[in-house]
Short mmCIF file of C-alpha atoms in Angstrom, two decimals:
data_model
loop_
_atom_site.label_atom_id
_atom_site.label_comp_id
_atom_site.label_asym_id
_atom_site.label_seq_id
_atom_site.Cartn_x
_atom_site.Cartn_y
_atom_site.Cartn_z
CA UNK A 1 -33.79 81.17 65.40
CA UNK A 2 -36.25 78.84 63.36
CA UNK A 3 -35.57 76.25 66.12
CA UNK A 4 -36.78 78.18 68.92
CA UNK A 5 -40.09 78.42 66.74
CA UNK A 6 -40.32 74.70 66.56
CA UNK A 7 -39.38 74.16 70.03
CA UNK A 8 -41.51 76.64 72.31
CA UNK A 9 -44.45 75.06 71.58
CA UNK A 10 -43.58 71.71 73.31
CA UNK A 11 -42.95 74.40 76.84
CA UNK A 12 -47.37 74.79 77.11
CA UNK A 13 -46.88 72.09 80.05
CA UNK A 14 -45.38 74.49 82.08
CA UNK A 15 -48.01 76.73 83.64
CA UNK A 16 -49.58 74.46 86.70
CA UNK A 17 -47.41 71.84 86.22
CA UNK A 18 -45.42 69.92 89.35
CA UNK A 19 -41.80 70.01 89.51
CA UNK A 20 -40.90 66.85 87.04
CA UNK A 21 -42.59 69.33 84.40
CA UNK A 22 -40.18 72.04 85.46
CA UNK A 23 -37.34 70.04 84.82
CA UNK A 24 -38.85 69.39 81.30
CA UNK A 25 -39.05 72.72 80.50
CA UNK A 26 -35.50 73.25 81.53
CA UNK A 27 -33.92 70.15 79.14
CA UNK A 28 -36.14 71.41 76.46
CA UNK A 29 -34.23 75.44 77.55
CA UNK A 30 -30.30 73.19 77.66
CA UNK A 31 -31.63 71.84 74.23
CA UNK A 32 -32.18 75.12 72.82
CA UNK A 33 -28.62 76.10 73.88
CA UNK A 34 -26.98 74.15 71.03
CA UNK A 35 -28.71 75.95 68.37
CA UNK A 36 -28.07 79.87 69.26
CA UNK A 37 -24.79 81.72 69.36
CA UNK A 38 -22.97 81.25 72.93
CA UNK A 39 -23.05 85.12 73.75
CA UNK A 40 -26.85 84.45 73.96
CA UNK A 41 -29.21 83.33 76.96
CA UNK A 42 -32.50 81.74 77.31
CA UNK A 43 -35.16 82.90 80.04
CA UNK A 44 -38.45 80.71 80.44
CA UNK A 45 -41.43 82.60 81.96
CA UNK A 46 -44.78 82.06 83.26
CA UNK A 47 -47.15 84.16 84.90
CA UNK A 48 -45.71 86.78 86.16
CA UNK A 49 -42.45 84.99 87.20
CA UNK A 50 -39.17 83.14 85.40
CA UNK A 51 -38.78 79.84 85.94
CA UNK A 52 -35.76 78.99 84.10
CA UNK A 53 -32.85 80.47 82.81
CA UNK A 54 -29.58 79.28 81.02
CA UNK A 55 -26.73 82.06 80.98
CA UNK A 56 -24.41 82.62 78.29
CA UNK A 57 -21.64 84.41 77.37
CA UNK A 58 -24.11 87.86 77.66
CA UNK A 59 -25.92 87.23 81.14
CA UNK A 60 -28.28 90.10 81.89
CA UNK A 61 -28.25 87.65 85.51
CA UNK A 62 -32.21 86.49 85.64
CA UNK A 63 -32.78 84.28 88.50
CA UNK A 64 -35.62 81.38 88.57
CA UNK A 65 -38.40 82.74 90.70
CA UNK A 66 -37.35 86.40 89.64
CA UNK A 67 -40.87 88.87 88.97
CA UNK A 68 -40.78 89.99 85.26
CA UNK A 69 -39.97 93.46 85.61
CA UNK A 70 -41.98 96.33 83.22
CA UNK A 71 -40.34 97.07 80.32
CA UNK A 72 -38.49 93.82 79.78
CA UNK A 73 -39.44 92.06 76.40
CA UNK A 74 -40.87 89.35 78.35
CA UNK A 75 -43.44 91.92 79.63
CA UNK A 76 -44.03 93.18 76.12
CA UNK A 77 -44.52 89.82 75.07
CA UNK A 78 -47.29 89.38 77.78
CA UNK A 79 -49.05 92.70 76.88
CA UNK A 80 -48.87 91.87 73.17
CA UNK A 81 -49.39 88.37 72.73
CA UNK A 82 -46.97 88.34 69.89
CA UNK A 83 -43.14 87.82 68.73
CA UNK A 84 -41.00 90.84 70.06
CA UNK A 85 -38.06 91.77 69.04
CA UNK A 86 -36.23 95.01 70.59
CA UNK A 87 -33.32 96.93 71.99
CA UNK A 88 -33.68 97.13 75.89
CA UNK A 89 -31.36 99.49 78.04
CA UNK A 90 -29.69 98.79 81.16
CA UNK A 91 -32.61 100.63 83.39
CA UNK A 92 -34.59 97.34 83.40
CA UNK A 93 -32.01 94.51 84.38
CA UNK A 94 -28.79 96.41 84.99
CA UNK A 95 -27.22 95.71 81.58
CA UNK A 96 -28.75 96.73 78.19
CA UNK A 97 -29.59 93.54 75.83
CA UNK A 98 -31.19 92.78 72.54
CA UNK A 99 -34.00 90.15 73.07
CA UNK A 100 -35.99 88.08 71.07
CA UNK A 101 -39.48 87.01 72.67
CA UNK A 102 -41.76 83.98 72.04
CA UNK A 103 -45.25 83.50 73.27
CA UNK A 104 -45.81 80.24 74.46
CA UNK A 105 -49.68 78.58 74.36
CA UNK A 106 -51.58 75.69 76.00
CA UNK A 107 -55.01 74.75 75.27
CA UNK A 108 -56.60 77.74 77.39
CA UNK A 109 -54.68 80.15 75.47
CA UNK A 110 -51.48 82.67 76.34
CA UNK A 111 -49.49 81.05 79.20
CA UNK A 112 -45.87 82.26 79.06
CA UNK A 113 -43.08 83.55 77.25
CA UNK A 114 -39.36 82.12 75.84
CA UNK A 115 -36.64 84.74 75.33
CA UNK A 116 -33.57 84.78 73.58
CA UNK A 117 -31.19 87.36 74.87
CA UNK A 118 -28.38 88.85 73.40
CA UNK A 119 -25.69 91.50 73.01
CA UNK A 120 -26.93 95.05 72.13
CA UNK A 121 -24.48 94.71 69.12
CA UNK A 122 -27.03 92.28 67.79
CA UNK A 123 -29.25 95.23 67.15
CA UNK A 124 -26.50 97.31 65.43
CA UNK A 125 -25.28 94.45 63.40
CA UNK A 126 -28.85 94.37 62.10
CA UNK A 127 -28.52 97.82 60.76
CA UNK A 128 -26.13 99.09 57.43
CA UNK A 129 -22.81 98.47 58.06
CA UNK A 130 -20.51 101.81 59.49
CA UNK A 131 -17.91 102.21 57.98
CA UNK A 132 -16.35 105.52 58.36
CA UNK A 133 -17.77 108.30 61.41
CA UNK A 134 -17.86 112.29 60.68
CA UNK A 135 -15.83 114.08 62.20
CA UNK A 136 -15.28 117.91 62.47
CA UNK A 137 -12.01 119.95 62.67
CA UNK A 138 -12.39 123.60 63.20
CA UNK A 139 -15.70 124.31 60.72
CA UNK A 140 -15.10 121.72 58.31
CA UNK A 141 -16.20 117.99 58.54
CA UNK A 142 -15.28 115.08 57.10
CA UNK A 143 -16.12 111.84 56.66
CA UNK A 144 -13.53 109.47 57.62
CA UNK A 145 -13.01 105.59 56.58
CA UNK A 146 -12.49 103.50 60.01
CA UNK A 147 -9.57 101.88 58.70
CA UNK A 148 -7.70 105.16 59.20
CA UNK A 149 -8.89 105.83 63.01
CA UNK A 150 -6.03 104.94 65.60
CA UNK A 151 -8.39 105.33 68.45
CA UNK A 152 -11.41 107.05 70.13
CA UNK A 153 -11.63 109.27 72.88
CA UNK A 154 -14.07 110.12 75.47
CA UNK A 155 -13.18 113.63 77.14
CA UNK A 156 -14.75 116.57 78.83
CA UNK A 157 -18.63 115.43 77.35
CA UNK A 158 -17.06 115.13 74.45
CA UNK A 159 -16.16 112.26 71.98
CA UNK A 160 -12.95 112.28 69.82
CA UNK A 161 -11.19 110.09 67.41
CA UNK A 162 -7.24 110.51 66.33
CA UNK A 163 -5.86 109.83 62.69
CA UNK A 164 -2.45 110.40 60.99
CA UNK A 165 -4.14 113.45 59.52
CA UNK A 166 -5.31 114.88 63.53
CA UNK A 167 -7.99 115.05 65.76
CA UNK A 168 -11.76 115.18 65.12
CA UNK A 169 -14.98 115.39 67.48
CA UNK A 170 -17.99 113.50 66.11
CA UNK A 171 -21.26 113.95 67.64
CA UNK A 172 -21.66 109.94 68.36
CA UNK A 173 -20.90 108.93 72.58
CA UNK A 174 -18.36 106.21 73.02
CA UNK A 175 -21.16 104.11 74.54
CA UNK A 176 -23.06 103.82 70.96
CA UNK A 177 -19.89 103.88 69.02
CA UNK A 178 -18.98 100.54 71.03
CA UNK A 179 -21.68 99.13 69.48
CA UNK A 180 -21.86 100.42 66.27
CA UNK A 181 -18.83 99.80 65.82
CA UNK A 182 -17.01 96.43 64.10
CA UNK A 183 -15.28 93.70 65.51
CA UNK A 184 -11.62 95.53 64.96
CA UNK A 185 -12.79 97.92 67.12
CA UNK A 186 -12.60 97.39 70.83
CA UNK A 187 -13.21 99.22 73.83
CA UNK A 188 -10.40 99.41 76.82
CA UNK A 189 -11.43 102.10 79.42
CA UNK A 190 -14.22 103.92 80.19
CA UNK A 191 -12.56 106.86 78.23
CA UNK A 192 -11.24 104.63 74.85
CA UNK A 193 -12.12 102.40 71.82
CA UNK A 194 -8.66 101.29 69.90
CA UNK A 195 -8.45 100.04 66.50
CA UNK A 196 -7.15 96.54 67.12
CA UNK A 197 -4.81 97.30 63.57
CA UNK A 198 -3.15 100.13 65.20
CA UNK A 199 -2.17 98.05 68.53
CA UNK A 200 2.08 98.30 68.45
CA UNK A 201 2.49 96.10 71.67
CA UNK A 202 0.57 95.71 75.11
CA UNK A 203 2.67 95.61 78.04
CA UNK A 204 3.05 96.25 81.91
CA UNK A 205 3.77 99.38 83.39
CA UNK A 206 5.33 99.20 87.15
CA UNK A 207 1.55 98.78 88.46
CA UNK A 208 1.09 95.93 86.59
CA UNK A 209 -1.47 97.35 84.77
CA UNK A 210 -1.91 97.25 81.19
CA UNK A 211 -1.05 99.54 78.67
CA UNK A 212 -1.78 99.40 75.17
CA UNK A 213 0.91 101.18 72.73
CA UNK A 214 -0.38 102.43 69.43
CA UNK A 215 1.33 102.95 65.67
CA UNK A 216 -0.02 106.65 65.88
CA UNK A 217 2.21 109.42 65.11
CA UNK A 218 1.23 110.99 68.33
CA UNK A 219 2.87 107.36 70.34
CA UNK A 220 -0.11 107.05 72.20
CA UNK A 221 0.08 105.15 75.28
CA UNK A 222 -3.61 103.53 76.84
CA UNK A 223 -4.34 102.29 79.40
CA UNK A 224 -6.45 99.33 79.77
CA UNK A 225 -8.66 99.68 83.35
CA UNK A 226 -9.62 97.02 85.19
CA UNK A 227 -13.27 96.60 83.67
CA UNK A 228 -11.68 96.03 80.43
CA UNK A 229 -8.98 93.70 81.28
CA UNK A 230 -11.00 90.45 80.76
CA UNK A 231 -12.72 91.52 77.51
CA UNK A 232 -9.48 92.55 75.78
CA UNK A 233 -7.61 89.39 77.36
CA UNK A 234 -10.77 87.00 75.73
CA UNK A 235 -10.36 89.08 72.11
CA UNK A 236 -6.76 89.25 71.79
CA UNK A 237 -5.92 86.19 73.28
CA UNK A 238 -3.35 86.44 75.51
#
C-alpha cells in the first residue's frame, strides 16, 4: 500500500474542480489499480459524495455521485482526519469489506478521502494463522488439526465439522469460519465449507446441479447451490 501513500496526495485538485479535473482524479484511481491485489477496489470521495470508483474482483458496488453512508470507513475517515483501517459488515453497503482509508488535503486543509477496499478475509489473514478448530463430542473437546476436517456443517443453529474419527460442534458460525478459514477451505452452500483435499469428484446429478463427492468414510454427497457455483467454478477451475 506504500503507493497509495505517495499517490493520494496528487488527488487535493479534486474538491471544486471542473470536470477535466475529475477525469484526473480518475487516471490517477486506474493508476492505482496496478499496484493493489485485483480482489481490491478503489473509491474516491469528496464532500459528502464519491466521485470515482474502480471495481475489482470484491465490489461492495459504490456508484459516482453515491452519499457516503455512516459507518463506512470513508465516514470514519472524515470524522477522524486520519488513516483507517477496519472490518465493516454488510449493514452499511450490502456486503461486509475490509477497507483501508486515506485522507486526502489541499491547501485549506481536509478535503476528501481514498479507500482501498477489500475482502473481509484480509482482516483474518492479518490475524495468527488457524490451524485446527475445537470441537466437542459428548463432554469432551478436542482440538482438531484442519488437515483432518472433511467438511463443515451448518444445521439447526448449529455449526458442525466431520472427520474420520466423527462428528464435532464448535462454537464458531460458518459465516466466520469462511473467513477464518485458509485457502483449502471453501464454502459451497449456505449450509457447507469442504476441504478442497477431501473433494473425490464433482459431478451432475439429473438437475444439472452440482454435487461435490467427498473421501469421507461417511460418502458424503454436497451439493453446490447456485450462489456458490461461480466461486467454486473460479477456484477449482473447471
Amino acid at each position: 500500500m506504500q503507493i497509495i501513500n505517495t499517490c493520494y496526495n496528487k488527488i487535493k485538485y479534486l474538491e471544486g474542480r471542473e470536470n477535466s479535473n475529475i477525469m484526473m482524479v480518475r487516471q490517477i484511481t486506474k493508476f492505482i489499480e496496478d499496484w493493489i491485489p485485483p480482489e481490491a477496489s478503489v473509491a474516491v470521495a469528496a464532500k459528502d459524495q464519491y466521485l470515482d470508483y474502480l471495481s475489482g474482483i470484491h465490489d461492495i458496488r459504490i456508484r459516482p455521485g453515491q452519499s457516503v453512508p455512516s459507518g463506512s470507513i470513508t465516514e470514519r475517515v472524515y470524522r477522524q482526519k486520519s488513516r483507517v483501517e477496519s472490518l465493516v459488515d454488510e449493514s452499511v453497503f450490502g456486503t461486509p469489506y475490509y477497507g483501508i482509508g486515506y485522507p486526502i488535503e489541499d491547501q485549506m486543509g481536509f478535503s476528501g478521502a481514498l479507500i482501498v477496499i477489500l475482502p473481509p478475509t484480509y482482516f483474518y489473514k492479518k490475524q495468527a494463522a488457524l490451524s485446527f478448530l475445537t470441537g466437542k463430542k459428548g463432554e469432551i473437546w478436542r482440538p482438531i488439526p484442519l488437515e483432518k476436517i472433511a467438511y463443515i456443517e451448518s444445521n439447526q443453529k448449529k455449526t458442525w465439522f466431520y472427520t474420520e474419527d466423527g462428528q464435532y460442534s464448535t462454537i464458531d458460525t460458518l459465516k466466520t469460519l469462511e473467513y477464518k478459514l485458509p485457502n483449502s477451505f471453501i464454502r459451497i452452500h449456505r449450509s457447507y465449507i469442504i476441504n478442497i483435499s477431501f473433494i473425490k469428484h464433482i459431478s451432475r446429478d439429473l438437475s444439472s446441479n452440482l454435487i461435490v463427492a467427498l473421501n469421507h468414510p461417511d460418502n458424503s454427497e454436497l451439493p453446490v447451490s447456485q450462489t456458490y457455483v461461480n466461486s467454486v467454478r473460479r477456484i477449482l477451475g473447471f
